[in-house]
Tab-separated table of C-alpha atoms in Angstrom:
chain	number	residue	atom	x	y	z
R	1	UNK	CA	38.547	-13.950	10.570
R	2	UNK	CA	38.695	-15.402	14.301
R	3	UNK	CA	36.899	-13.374	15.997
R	4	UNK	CA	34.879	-13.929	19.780
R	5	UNK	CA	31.635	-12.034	21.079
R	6	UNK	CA	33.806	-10.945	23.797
R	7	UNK	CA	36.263	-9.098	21.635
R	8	UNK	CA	33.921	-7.888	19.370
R	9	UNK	CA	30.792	-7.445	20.993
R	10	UNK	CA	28.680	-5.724	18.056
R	11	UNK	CA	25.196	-6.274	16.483
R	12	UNK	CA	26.494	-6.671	13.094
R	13	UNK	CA	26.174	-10.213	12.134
R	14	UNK	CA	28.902	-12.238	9.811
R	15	UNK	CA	27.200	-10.980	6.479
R	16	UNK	CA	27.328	-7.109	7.575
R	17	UNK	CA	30.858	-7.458	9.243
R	18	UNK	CA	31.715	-9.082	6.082
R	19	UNK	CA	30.463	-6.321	4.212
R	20	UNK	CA	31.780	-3.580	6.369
R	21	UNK	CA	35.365	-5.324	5.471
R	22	UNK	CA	34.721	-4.953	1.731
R	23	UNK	CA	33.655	-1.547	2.051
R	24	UNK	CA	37.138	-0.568	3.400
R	25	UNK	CA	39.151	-2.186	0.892
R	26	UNK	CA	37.704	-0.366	-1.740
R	27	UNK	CA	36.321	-0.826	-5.165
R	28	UNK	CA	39.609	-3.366	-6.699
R	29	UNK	CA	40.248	-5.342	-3.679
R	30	UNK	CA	37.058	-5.176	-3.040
R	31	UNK	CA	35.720	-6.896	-6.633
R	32	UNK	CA	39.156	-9.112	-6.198
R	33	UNK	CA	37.343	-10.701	-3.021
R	34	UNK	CA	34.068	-11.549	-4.497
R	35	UNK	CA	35.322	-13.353	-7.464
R	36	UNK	CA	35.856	-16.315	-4.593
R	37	UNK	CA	31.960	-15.675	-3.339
R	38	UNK	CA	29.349	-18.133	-4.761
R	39	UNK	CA	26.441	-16.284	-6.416
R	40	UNK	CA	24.537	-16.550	-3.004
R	41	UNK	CA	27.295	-14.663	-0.939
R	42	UNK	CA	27.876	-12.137	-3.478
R	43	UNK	CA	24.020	-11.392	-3.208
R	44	UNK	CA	23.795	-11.715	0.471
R	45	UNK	CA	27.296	-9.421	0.731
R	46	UNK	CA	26.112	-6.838	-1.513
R	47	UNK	CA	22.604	-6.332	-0.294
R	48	UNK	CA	24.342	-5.809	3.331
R	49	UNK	CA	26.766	-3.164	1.731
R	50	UNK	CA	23.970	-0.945	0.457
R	51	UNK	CA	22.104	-1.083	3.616
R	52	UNK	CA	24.773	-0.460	6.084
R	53	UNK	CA	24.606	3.144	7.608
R	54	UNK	CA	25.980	5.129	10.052
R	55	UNK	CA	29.124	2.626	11.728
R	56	UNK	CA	31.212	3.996	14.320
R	57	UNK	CA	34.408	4.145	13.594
R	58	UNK	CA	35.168	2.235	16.959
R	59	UNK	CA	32.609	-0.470	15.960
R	60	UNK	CA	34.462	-0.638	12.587
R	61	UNK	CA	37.953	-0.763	14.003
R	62	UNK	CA	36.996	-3.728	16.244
R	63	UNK	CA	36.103	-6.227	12.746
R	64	UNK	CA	38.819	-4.443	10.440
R	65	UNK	CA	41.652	-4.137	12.409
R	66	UNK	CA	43.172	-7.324	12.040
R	67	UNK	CA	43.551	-6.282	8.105
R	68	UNK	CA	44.372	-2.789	8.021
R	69	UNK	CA	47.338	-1.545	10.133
R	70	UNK	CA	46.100	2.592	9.021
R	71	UNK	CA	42.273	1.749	9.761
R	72	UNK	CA	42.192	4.151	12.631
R	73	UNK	CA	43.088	7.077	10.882
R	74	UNK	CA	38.937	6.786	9.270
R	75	UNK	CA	36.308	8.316	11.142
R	76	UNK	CA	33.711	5.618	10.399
R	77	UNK	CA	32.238	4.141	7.018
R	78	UNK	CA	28.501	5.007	5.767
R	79	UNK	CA	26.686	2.619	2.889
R	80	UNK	CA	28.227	1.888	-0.174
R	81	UNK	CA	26.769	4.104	-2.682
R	82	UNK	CA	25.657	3.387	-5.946
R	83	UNK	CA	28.898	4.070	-8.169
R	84	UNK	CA	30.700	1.884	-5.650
R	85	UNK	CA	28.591	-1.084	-5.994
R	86	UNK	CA	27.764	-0.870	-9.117
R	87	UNK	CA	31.957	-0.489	-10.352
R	88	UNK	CA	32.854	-3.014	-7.913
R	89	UNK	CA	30.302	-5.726	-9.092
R	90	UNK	CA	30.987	-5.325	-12.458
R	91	UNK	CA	34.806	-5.799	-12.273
R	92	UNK	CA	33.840	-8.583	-9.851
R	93	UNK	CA	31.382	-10.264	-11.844
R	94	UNK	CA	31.591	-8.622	-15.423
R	95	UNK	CA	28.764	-6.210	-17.100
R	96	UNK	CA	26.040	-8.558	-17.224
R	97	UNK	CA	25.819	-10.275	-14.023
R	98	UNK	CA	26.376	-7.344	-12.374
R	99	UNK	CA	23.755	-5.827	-14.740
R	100	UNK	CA	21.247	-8.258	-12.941
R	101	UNK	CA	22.140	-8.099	-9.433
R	102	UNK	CA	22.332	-4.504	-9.221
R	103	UNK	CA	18.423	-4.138	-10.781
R	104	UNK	CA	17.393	-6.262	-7.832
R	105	UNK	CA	19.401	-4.184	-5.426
R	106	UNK	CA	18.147	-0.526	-7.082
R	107	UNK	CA	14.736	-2.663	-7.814
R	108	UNK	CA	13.889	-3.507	-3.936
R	109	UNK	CA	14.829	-0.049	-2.932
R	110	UNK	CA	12.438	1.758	-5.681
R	111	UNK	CA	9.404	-0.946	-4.207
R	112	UNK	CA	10.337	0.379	-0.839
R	113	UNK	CA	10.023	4.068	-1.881
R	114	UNK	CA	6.825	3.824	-3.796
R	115	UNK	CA	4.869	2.320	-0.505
R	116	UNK	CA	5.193	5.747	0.732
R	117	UNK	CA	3.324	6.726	-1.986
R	118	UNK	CA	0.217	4.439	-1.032
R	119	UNK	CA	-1.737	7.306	0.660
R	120	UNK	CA	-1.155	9.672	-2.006
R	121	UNK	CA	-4.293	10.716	-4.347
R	122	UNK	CA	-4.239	8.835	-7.750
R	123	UNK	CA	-5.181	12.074	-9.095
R	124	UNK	CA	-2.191	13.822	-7.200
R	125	UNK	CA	0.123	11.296	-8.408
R	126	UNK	CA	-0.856	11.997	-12.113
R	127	UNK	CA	-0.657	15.508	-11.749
R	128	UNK	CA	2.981	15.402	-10.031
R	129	UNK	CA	4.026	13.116	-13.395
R	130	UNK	CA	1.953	14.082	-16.422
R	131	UNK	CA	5.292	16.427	-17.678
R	132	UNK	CA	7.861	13.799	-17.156
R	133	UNK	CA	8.729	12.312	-20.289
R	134	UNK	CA	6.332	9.113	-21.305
R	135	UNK	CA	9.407	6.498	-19.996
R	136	UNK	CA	9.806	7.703	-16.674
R	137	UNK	CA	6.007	7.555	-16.216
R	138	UNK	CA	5.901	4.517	-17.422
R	139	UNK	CA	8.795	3.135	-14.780
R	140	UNK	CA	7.260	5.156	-12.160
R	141	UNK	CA	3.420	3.225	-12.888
R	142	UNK	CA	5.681	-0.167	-13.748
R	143	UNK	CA	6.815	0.249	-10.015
R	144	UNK	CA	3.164	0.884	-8.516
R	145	UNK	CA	0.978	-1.412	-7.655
R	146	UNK	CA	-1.203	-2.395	-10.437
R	147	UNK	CA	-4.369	-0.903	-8.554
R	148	UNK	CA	-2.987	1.783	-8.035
R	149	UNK	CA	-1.203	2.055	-11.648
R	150	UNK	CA	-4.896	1.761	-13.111
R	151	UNK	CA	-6.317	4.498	-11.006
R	152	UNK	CA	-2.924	6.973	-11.343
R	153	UNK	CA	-3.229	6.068	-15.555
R	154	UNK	CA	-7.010	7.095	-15.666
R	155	UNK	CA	-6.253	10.767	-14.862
R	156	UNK	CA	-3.181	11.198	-17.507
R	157	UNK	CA	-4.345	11.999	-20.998
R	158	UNK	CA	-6.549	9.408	-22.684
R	159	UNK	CA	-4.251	9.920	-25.839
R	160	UNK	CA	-1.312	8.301	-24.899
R	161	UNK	CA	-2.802	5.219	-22.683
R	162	UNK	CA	-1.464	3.110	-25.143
R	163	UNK	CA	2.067	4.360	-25.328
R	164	UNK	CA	2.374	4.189	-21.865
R	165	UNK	CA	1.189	0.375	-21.531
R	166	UNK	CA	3.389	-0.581	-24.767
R	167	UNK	CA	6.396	0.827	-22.963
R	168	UNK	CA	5.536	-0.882	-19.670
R	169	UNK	CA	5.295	-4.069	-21.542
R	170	UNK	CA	8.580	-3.865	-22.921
R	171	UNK	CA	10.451	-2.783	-19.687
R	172	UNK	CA	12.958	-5.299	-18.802
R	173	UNK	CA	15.527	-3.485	-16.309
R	174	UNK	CA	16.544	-0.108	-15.871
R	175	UNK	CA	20.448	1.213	-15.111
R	176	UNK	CA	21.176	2.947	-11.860
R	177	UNK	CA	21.497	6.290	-12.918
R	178	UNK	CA	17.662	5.476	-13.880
R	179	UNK	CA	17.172	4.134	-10.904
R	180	UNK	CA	18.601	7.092	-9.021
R	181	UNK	CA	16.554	9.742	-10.824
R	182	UNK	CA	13.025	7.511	-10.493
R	183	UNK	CA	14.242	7.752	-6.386
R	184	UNK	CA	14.836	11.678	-6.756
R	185	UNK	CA	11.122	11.920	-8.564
R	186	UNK	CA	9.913	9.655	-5.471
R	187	UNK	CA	11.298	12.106	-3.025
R	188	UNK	CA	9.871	15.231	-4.756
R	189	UNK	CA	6.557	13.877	-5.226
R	190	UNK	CA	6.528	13.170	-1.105
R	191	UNK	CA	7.902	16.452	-0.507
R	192	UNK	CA	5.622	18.441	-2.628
R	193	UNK	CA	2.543	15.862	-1.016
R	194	UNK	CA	3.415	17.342	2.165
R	195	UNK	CA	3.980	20.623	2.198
R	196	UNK	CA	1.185	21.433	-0.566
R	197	UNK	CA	-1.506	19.190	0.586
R	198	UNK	CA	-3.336	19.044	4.392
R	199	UNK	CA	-4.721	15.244	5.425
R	200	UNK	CA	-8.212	15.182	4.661
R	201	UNK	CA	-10.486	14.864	7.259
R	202	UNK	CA	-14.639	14.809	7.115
R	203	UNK	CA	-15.499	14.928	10.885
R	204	UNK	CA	-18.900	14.450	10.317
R	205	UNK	CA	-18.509	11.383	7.850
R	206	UNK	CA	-15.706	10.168	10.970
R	207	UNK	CA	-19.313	10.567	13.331
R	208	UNK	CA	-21.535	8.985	11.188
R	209	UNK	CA	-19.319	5.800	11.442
R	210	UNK	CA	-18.847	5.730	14.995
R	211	UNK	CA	-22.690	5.527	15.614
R	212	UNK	CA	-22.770	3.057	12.962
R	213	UNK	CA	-20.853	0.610	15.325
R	214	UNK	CA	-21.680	2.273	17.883
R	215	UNK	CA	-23.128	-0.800	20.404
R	216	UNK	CA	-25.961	1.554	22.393
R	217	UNK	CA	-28.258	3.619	22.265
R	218	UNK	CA	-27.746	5.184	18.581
R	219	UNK	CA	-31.781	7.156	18.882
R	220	UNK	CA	-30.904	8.537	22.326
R	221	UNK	CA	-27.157	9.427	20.926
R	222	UNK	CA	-28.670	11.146	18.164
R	223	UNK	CA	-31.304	13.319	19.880
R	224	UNK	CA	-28.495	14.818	22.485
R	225	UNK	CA	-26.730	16.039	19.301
R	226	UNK	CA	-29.221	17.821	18.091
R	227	UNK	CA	-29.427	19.784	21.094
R	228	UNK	CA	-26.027	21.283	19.938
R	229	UNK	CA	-26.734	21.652	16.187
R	230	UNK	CA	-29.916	20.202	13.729
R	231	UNK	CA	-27.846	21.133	10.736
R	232	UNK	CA	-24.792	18.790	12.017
R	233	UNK	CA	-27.146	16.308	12.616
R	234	UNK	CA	-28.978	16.098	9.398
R	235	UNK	CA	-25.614	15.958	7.915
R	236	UNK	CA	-24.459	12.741	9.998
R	237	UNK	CA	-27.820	11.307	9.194
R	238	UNK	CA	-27.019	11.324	5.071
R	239	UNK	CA	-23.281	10.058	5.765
R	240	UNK	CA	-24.968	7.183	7.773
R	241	UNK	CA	-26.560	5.366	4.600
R	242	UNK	CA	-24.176	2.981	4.568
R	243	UNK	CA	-23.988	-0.711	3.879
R	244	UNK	CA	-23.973	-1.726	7.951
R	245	UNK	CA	-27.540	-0.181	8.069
R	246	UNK	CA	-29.191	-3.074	6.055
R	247	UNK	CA	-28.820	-5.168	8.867
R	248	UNK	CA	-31.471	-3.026	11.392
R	249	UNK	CA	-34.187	-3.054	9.049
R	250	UNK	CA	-37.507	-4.148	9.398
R	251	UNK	CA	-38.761	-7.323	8.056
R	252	UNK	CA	-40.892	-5.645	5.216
R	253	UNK	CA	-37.787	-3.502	4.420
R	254	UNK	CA	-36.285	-6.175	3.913
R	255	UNK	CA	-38.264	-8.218	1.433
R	256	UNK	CA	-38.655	-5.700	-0.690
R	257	UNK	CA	-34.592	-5.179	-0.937
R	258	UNK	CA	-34.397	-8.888	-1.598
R	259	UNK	CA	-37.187	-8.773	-4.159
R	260	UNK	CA	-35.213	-5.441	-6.130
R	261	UNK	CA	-31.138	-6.762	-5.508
R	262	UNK	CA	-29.682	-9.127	-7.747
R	263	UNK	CA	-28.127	-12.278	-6.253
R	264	UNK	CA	-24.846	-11.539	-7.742
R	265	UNK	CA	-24.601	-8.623	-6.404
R	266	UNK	CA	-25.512	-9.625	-2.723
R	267	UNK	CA	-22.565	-12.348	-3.504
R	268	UNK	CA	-20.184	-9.802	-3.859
R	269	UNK	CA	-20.954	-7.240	-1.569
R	270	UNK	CA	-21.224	-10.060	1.257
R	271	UNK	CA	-17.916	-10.899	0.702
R	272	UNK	CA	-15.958	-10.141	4.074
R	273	UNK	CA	-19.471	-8.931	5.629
R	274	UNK	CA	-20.016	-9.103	9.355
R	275	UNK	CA	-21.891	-11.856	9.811
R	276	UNK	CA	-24.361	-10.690	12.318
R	277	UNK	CA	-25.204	-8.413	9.211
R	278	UNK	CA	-24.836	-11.948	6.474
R	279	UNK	CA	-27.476	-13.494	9.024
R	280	UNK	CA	-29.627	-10.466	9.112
R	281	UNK	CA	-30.335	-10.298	4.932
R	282	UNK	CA	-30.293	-14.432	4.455
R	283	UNK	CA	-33.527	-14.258	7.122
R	284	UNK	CA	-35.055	-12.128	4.543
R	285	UNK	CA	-34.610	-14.699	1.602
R	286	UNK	CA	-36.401	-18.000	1.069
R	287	UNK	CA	-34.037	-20.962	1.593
R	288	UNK	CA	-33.353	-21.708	-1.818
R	289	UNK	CA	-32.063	-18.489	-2.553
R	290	UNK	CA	-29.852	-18.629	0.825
R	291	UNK	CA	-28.871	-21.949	-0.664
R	292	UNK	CA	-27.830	-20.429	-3.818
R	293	UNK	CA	-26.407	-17.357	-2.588
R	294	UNK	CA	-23.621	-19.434	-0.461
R	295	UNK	CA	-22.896	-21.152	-3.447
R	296	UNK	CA	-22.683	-18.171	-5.278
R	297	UNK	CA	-20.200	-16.915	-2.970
R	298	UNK	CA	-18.333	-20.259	-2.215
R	299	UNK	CA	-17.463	-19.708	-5.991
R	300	UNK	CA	-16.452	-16.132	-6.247
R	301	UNK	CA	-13.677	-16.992	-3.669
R	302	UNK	CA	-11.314	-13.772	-3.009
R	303	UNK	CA	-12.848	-10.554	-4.494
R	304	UNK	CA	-11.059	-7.343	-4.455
R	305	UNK	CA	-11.861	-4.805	-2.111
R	306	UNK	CA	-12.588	-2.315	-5.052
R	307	UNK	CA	-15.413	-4.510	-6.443
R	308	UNK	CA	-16.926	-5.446	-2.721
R	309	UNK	CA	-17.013	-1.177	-2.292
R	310	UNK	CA	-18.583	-1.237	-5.956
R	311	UNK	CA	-21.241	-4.076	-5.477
R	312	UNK	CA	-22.328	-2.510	-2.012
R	313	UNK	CA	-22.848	1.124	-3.579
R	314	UNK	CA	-24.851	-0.052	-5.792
R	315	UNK	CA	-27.126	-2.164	-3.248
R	316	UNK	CA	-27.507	1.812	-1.597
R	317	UNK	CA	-28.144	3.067	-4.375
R	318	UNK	CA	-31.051	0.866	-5.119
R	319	UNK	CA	-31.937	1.778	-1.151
R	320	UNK	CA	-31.865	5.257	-1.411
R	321	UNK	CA	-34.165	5.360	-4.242
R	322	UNK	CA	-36.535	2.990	-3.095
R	323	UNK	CA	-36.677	4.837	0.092
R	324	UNK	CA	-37.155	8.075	-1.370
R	325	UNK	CA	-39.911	6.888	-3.583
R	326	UNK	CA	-41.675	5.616	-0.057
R	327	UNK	CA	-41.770	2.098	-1.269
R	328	UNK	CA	-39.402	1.188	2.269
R	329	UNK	CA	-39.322	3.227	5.169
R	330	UNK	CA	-35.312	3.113	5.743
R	331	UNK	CA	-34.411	3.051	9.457
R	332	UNK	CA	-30.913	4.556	10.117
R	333	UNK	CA	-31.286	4.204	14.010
R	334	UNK	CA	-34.198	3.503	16.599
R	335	UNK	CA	-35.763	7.022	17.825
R	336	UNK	CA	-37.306	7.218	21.276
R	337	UNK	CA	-41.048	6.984	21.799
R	338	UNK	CA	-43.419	8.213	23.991
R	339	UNK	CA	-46.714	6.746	25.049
């Protein structure tokens, strides 16, 4: 097709406009084309057909025209649906290549849907599927990350872990009209998400980690809020035992922590630490343990996030009671003093 960018001037690039083309030929002409495409082009092609949405049919008229005399009588094309692609491809290609391309195609656009479902509750997720019937859960966990599959698979009945995983295992490919209902399951999960559920918010826990960071005068900070409310206060003060504090404690604080913590669990929980707070716990240890300790993490290399969160609970937990007990006197921020 000889077209110029002065004839034609449109966004679509040759792969779209070459989809667009097969799109109006329909779903024989259409399969007779890509019998001539390498494997590469018929990929390319067909991934552009599913995407493209929404053409004018002015914009189409101006790459078509030159091969359909009665193209202006349509009022635009929208993306190829399913049933199109997946009857064109296999008189194109035959049942089982078309078999293959099309899970990538329906197989991309599933990964895309479940990302919405990132910020969604493990627990709401398993409460949305637990009546679907044990294959569909087991596509819909198949298709979530594995962190998240594990977290989602802990709230479904204990009873039937095992059938679920088995049937994960053997999951090879699934048809479009599979594919189609796992999207309309998607879409009611998000729906339901949203209209049942309010974003969770903890303003006070959302305080306590702004002073945290907070780069001033935390004591001062903290005594003007008490002038609106003690009771708010108090609460900020118990979401504030967090990890960060470790590194404003006093020298005696410390050596006791480094006396009661294990090594390999400072390793871990130092993993992707600030290091103003790395350099404020390694003062606290002897320099064979400092020694040791960089070794220790040198050899962890990456950690998940879930087992840094884990390792550093624990560490406050081992605070807390030690503080309670009156063994360390825990400083969550400097108070003002008077003479």
């Amino acid at each position: 097709m000889n077209t110029t960018e002065s004839n034609h001037p449109m966004t679509l690039n040759h792969v779209e406009q070459t989809a667009l083309v097969l799109l109006g030929m329909g779903e024989d002409a259409a399969a007779k084309v890509l019998r001539h495409f390498s494997r590469d082009e018929t990929q390319r092609v067909t991934k552009a057909m599913a995407k493209l949405n929404g053409i004018k049919s002015e914009s189409a008229n101006q790459v078509i025209q030159t091969f359909f005399d009665d193209f202006r009588q349509h009022s635009g094309i929208r993306g190829a649906s399913k049933e199109y692609l997946s009857n064109t491809l296999r008189k194109a290609l035959g049942n089982d290549l078309a078999k293959g391309l099309l899970n990538d195609l329906y197989g991309d656009e599933i990964r895309n849907n479940m990302q919405r479902l990132q910020w969604v509750e493990a627990e709401v997720l398993a409460r949305f599927v637990v009546n679907e019937h044990p294959q569909m859960q087991a596509i819909f966990l198949a298709y979530l990350p594995s962190e998240t599959s594990s977290l989602v698979l802990k709230y479904l009945p204990e009873d039937y872990h095992d059938e679920l995983l088995y049937r994960i295992a053997r999951l090879q490919d699934i048809d479009h009209q599979i594919a189609s209902d796992l999207n309309a399951l998607i879409e009611r999960c998000i729906e339901q998400v949203s209209t049942s559920q309010s974003a969770p918010l903890s303003g006070v826990k959302q305080v306590a980690d702004i002073i945290n960071r907070f780069d001033g005068d935390r004591g001062s900070l903290m005594e003007m809020l008490k002038l609106h409310d003690e009771e708010v206060v108090s609460e900020i003060e118990e979401n504030m035992f967090d990890f960060l504090v470790l590194g404003r404690q006093s020298e005696t604080t410390m050596d006791r922590l480094v006396q009661e913590v294990p090594l390999d669990l400072w390793g871990t929980a130092l993993k992707g630490a600030e290091i103003t707070l790395q350099q404020a716990i390694k003062r606290s240890m002897p320099q064979r343990m400092v020694k040791a300790l960089e070794d220790d993490m040198q050899a962890r290399g990456a950690v998940p996030l879930s087992r840094v969160e884990r390792a550093r609970l624990d560490i406050m937990s081992i605070v807390r009671e030690l503080d309670e007990s009156g063994e360390v006197e825990l400083i969550l921020y400097e108070e003002p003093t008077v003479e």
